[in-house]
């Protein structure tokens, strides 16, 4: 296209610097782009066939924002930017107007990235590497931004607003959850429309979870090296557009599909939590492509090293987003508010959240981003969950986030795995983890719910693989087994992988129930990995980030099998207990040394019924103990659950162990739930309860008003 055809359009007006992005007002579209160091910004318009039809210079520059108003633009208009400025990598600037750039505020992305040398601001293979300058046009290989119409009728949509102490999180991948479900229409599988289907929502509701946490759904990029191996960035932790849903997750042409999905999930009584990645982008390091931020204002959006040619890499992905910069911080805050206010999501889980709180001098729970969120009238009212670690200096910050945040508790994960594997010296920490990890979170008025407890997550073994493999088996990833953690704290119980040995399979099933019970009976916020409720496997792959295939898709045939149905029923019973008995989800920290009591009597007991003493806690060979939770006060249980004493008996030993329960007003103890197969457990003639090896039993001191047991 000639320079004449790309001349300044006379119909473009000055417009407004806010809001940023492309905003349809019913008459036209206002375009606004932040760039502190640019010298000129061109708005590029495309037709639906992908051809660039017009290039217009934004006429105004106000407070570091370039802007213009196009009265004849409409929703659906495809666009991108070309940004002019110095190409001086040694000074941190990488402007190259030959590269089409995505709007950081784009609400919809159309098409997929096609890897080509033209996507890079420098000439690949040049002796000067990234100091060279590439003049090829990248537009043929880039996706487009699209102007959206934000209008949507939400009707009666109401956020469930589940209290933290009642919250149970179900972590899932949108695509993996639905690709193999027989009752989800084929055209809806892998898309937001799948979560409008009753079959999926009924499963979650009946299971008893309260929040669906989705792995990243923001538009992201598949790494070239993965595509060359026939793989994909399945997990999606490679974000490029923080306001736009991933195009592959849409079965329709509008973002209304996402809003419809949220409305349906809310109607089922469930919250929607998004896993978000604001710590880095898909543009990599100095040798990565120029797709958006790098070409718009590299020195403002990224944390650069002392030599600004290079990037600080606290993420392990090549770059780190700079939230100490006002423009970058504003973009992240605007993105979060957009997903809450316009898209109605209920909260966020922040990947590598330590980075978000890292100032120039290190992690600060009162840093720019943390304080901005804490005082924000919108974001301070939704669920905020931190992954409290990264690979940067001082990167492990578990328990150190500000009030108002919950955190993934990997110490809960590791302790529960080690205890049930049979490792010694775990009881003292297990007691602390079971009671909400007060050592980590009991400060500044934080509550037990701040501890997001989990045994498995998307990153690592599934629950089935945790009891079936001693070692990771990641050969399918094409990295010769170098990827993924070697510290899985797993145990195969006698055979590596699937086996026909009935004895091994019996132990594995019980161990899965033991870990599920430890998770769902603990104080704090439990998080369940999708498919663990019916023992799905990933064949021992503990880093399946690149596997978009049946290896990672939920096997709903397994869910329908007798073993799968039995385990799902067990999870349902556990969550029913959790709802019924407030002792299992208290809103404040309490242990046996807390004299306030809050109407509860909490005691740790040895199997012989005597109180645990210091020597018992430090006995490295001890693997059994009991937790007595006294009855709740009447005023603490307005919804009418049982006012009963509970006794939780844990035998992680590989040998049987008899337990002596305390005497409670001459009442009889009865089984509420047990991880033991076979005949119902009963007390012997002396009132002792004989537990087999590796088992959990929960007793109640009084008759349930509905039935004697939980089934």
XYZ file of C-alpha atoms in Angstrom, residues 128-468:
341
model
C 24.678 -7.875 16.052
C 21.709 -9.902 17.320
C 19.076 -7.641 18.917
C 21.082 -4.508 18.161
C 20.202 -4.980 14.483
C 16.974 -3.528 13.039
C 14.454 -5.523 10.995
C 12.348 -3.718 8.372
C 9.960 -6.517 7.439
C 6.240 -5.978 8.067
C 4.917 -8.291 10.765
C 1.212 -7.641 10.072
C 0.648 -10.797 7.942
C 1.622 -12.932 10.921
C -0.121 -11.063 13.724
C -3.613 -11.504 15.174
C -5.811 -8.393 15.215
C -7.522 -6.430 17.937
C -11.282 -5.979 17.575
C -13.524 -3.200 18.853
C -16.255 -4.671 21.050
C -19.764 -3.629 21.951
C -19.860 -3.884 25.763
C -23.665 -3.999 25.919
C -24.975 -7.112 27.646
C -28.148 -7.863 29.564
C -27.099 -9.525 32.801
C -30.674 -9.981 33.971
C -30.817 -11.391 37.491
C -27.138 -12.293 37.699
C -25.951 -12.068 41.284
C -22.517 -12.860 42.612
C -22.740 -15.752 45.120
C -20.386 -13.854 47.489
C -19.557 -17.071 49.351
C -17.906 -16.294 52.715
C -14.242 -17.283 52.815
C -14.788 -19.815 55.612
C -17.373 -21.616 53.449
C -15.316 -21.541 50.250
C -14.162 -24.727 48.524
C -12.185 -24.171 45.307
C -12.169 -26.486 42.288
C -9.139 -25.808 40.057
C -9.712 -26.717 36.415
C -8.649 -26.010 32.856
C -11.606 -24.842 30.774
C -10.650 -26.954 27.790
C -9.589 -29.995 29.765
C -12.790 -29.951 31.790
C -15.060 -30.249 28.788
C -13.278 -31.851 25.821
C -14.268 -35.432 26.670
C -17.571 -34.839 28.434
C -20.215 -36.901 26.598
C -23.085 -34.561 27.553
C -21.392 -31.382 26.331
C -22.262 -30.674 22.669
C -19.234 -31.191 20.449
C -19.263 -27.612 19.142
C -19.170 -26.284 22.712
C -16.331 -28.467 23.990
C -13.216 -26.583 24.974
C -15.049 -23.254 25.004
C -16.766 -20.965 27.479
C -20.075 -22.330 26.190
C -19.221 -25.695 27.734
C -19.767 -24.175 31.164
C -23.304 -23.242 30.228
C -24.138 -26.951 30.171
C -26.082 -28.441 33.066
C -24.021 -31.638 33.004
C -20.822 -29.912 34.085
C -22.449 -27.488 36.482
C -24.501 -30.225 38.133
C -21.346 -32.236 38.774
C -19.672 -29.307 40.521
C -22.755 -28.347 42.509
C -23.458 -31.906 43.646
C -19.821 -32.385 44.577
C -20.125 -29.505 47.039
C -17.486 -27.073 45.769
C -18.344 -23.367 45.829
C -15.861 -21.766 43.405
C -14.529 -22.733 39.989
C -10.946 -21.531 39.501
C -10.020 -21.530 35.810
C -6.450 -21.743 34.568
C -5.537 -18.688 32.438
C -8.230 -17.685 29.957
C -6.530 -14.459 28.812
C -5.344 -14.469 25.192
C -1.922 -16.087 25.115
C 0.769 -17.326 22.727
C 1.991 -20.826 21.946
C 5.783 -20.904 22.038
C 7.379 -21.625 18.677
C 9.492 -24.470 20.042
C 6.334 -26.197 21.293
C 4.507 -25.859 17.989
C 7.513 -27.313 16.193
C 7.139 -30.423 18.387
C 3.391 -30.638 17.823
C 2.658 -29.301 21.307
C 0.970 -26.202 22.737
C 1.162 -23.870 25.700
C -1.842 -25.672 27.163
C -1.841 -24.134 30.629
C -1.797 -20.634 29.129
C 0.827 -18.966 31.354
C 2.109 -16.940 28.398
C -0.279 -13.994 28.294
C -0.268 -11.367 25.560
C -3.601 -9.574 26.065
C -4.837 -8.971 29.607
C -8.351 -7.789 28.714
C -9.187 -10.315 25.982
C -10.358 -13.908 26.348
C -8.354 -16.537 24.491
C -9.872 -16.838 20.961
C -9.636 -20.646 21.009
C -11.932 -20.712 24.021
C -14.740 -18.983 22.105
C -17.254 -20.945 20.060
C -18.985 -17.708 19.048
C -17.681 -14.425 17.631
C -18.350 -12.164 20.631
C -17.153 -11.824 24.199
C -20.778 -12.123 25.302
C -20.056 -15.859 25.377
C -17.820 -15.369 28.406
C -20.455 -13.270 30.147
C -23.107 -15.908 29.472
C -20.807 -18.521 30.972
C -20.314 -16.487 34.138
C -24.066 -15.932 34.475
C -24.689 -19.685 34.205
C -22.010 -20.547 36.764
C -23.451 -17.944 39.139
C -26.926 -19.341 38.621
C -25.565 -22.700 39.812
C -24.420 -20.972 42.999
C -20.731 -21.082 42.122
C -18.137 -18.321 41.992
C -15.725 -17.815 39.078
C -12.061 -17.223 39.964
C -9.536 -16.528 37.209
C -5.903 -17.611 37.334
C -4.075 -14.521 36.027
C -0.503 -13.870 34.907
C 0.481 -10.228 35.406
C 4.111 -10.994 36.226
C 5.372 -11.368 32.632
C 4.228 -11.380 29.008
C 4.742 -13.609 25.971
C 7.424 -11.346 24.463
C 10.376 -13.036 26.168
C 13.786 -11.453 26.635
C 15.876 -9.254 24.327
C 15.803 -12.023 21.717
C 12.028 -12.436 21.892
C 9.416 -11.139 19.437
C 7.943 -7.638 19.301
C 4.195 -8.154 19.634
C 2.827 -5.434 21.919
C 4.424 -3.952 25.055
C 8.005 -4.246 23.779
C 7.234 -2.099 20.763
C 4.854 0.314 22.530
C 7.195 1.326 25.350
C 9.680 -1.324 26.380
C 11.363 0.812 29.034
C 8.063 1.535 30.791
C 6.415 -1.888 30.775
C 9.372 -4.131 31.657
C 11.891 -4.253 34.474
C 15.266 -3.778 32.843
C 18.689 -4.695 34.189
C 21.442 -2.231 35.026
C 22.378 -2.621 31.387
C 18.925 -1.735 29.966
C 19.490 -3.850 26.878
C 18.667 -6.836 29.078
C 15.660 -7.821 31.170
C 15.325 -8.782 34.811
C 14.076 -12.362 34.726
C 12.460 -13.107 38.085
C 9.839 -15.211 36.311
C 12.014 -17.666 34.413
C 10.265 -16.665 31.191
C 12.671 -13.986 29.990
C 10.992 -10.804 31.217
C 9.298 -9.295 34.261
C 6.441 -6.800 34.164
C 7.268 -3.545 35.949
C 4.478 -2.649 38.360
C 6.562 0.149 39.837
C 5.802 2.065 36.628
C 2.561 4.052 36.820
C 1.463 3.180 33.278
C 2.026 -0.556 33.721
C 0.392 -0.525 37.154
C -2.621 1.315 35.767
C -2.997 -1.271 33.014
C -3.027 -4.154 35.497
C -5.502 -2.408 37.807
C -7.760 -1.498 34.884
C -7.620 -5.096 33.665
C -8.610 -6.508 37.056
C -11.470 -4.040 37.467
C -12.664 -4.836 33.942
C -12.947 -8.543 34.702
C -14.869 -7.799 37.892
C -17.136 -4.981 36.766
C -17.741 -5.821 33.110
C -17.284 -9.599 33.137
C -18.595 -10.270 36.692
C -15.825 -12.609 37.883
C -15.527 -13.131 41.632
C -11.811 -13.221 42.243
C -8.305 -13.963 41.024
C -5.433 -16.315 41.698
C -2.174 -14.488 40.897
C 0.617 -16.502 39.315
C 4.059 -15.813 40.853
C 2.492 -13.119 42.992
C 5.707 -12.270 44.829
C 6.765 -10.380 41.700
C 3.695 -8.175 41.979
C 4.890 -7.021 45.381
C 8.573 -6.660 44.525
C 9.760 -3.090 44.647
C 13.283 -1.962 43.702
C 14.550 -2.947 47.154
C 12.726 -6.300 47.268
C 9.342 -7.741 48.218
C 7.109 -5.322 50.099
C 3.572 -6.319 51.181
C 2.806 -2.589 51.116
C 4.298 -2.048 47.668
C 2.644 -0.137 44.832
C 0.448 -2.929 43.523
C -0.425 -4.364 46.930
C -1.512 -0.993 48.284
C -3.394 -0.151 45.098
C -5.444 -3.338 45.373
C -6.003 -3.007 49.108
C -7.513 0.483 48.837
C -9.445 -0.172 45.625
C -13.215 -0.164 46.353
C -13.813 -2.861 43.719
C -10.848 -5.201 43.980
C -10.635 -5.176 47.776
C -14.064 -6.817 47.832
C -13.290 -9.859 45.668
C -11.270 -12.981 46.418
C -7.519 -12.433 46.006
C -5.238 -15.485 46.088
C -1.454 -15.308 45.802
C 0.993 -17.904 44.614
C 3.539 -16.563 47.122
C 6.788 -17.443 45.382
C 8.957 -16.837 42.314
C 12.588 -17.487 41.366
C 13.787 -13.950 42.115
C 15.682 -12.752 45.193
C 13.644 -13.266 48.357
C 11.114 -15.029 46.183
C 9.504 -17.269 48.818
C 7.029 -15.161 50.809
C 4.447 -17.623 52.147
C 2.451 -15.956 54.918
C 3.831 -12.490 54.206
C 1.107 -11.027 52.013
C -1.070 -8.182 53.219
C -4.416 -8.617 54.988
C -7.165 -9.306 52.501
C -5.100 -11.865 50.596
C -5.221 -15.652 50.704
C -2.165 -17.683 49.706
C -1.407 -21.077 48.243
C 0.072 -23.068 51.127
C 2.662 -25.451 49.704
C 3.760 -26.414 53.212
C 0.330 -27.980 53.712
C 0.830 -29.904 50.461
C 4.279 -31.187 51.345
C 3.420 -32.138 54.916
C 0.272 -34.077 54.018
C 2.101 -35.936 51.265
C 5.017 -36.788 53.561
C 2.790 -37.912 56.444
C 0.797 -40.360 54.356
C 3.880 -41.597 52.542
C 5.032 -42.721 55.979
C 7.798 -40.197 56.605
C 8.701 -39.717 60.249
C 8.653 -36.507 62.237
C 5.555 -35.062 60.540
C 2.945 -35.047 63.326
C 3.719 -31.681 64.898
C 3.585 -29.865 61.575
C 0.518 -31.841 60.504
C -1.335 -30.582 63.582
C -0.381 -27.001 62.701
C -1.426 -27.390 59.058
C -4.698 -29.083 59.998
C -5.639 -26.134 62.189
C -5.099 -23.477 59.520
C -1.336 -22.835 59.706
C -1.442 -20.208 62.432
C 2.361 -20.041 62.377
C 2.091 -18.533 58.899
C -1.149 -16.582 58.888
C -2.182 -15.675 62.436
C -1.115 -12.033 62.352
C -2.644 -8.678 61.393
C -6.120 -10.099 61.858
C -5.759 -12.654 59.101
C -8.008 -15.694 59.380
C -7.556 -19.434 58.723
C -9.167 -19.002 55.302
C -6.025 -17.126 54.222
C -4.402 -20.555 53.927
C -5.435 -22.095 50.613
C -4.743 -25.731 51.356
C -4.022 -28.165 48.550
C -2.444 -31.557 48.047
C -2.344 -31.412 44.245
C -2.658 -28.667 41.651
C -2.311 -28.335 37.896
C 1.466 -28.125 38.355
C 2.590 -31.551 39.536
C 1.149 -35.025 39.950
C -2.564 -35.665 40.077
C -3.767 -37.420 43.241
C -3.860 -40.785 41.475
C -0.332 -40.337 40.152
C 0.849 -39.247 43.600
C 0.075 -42.748 44.923
C 1.070 -44.574 41.710
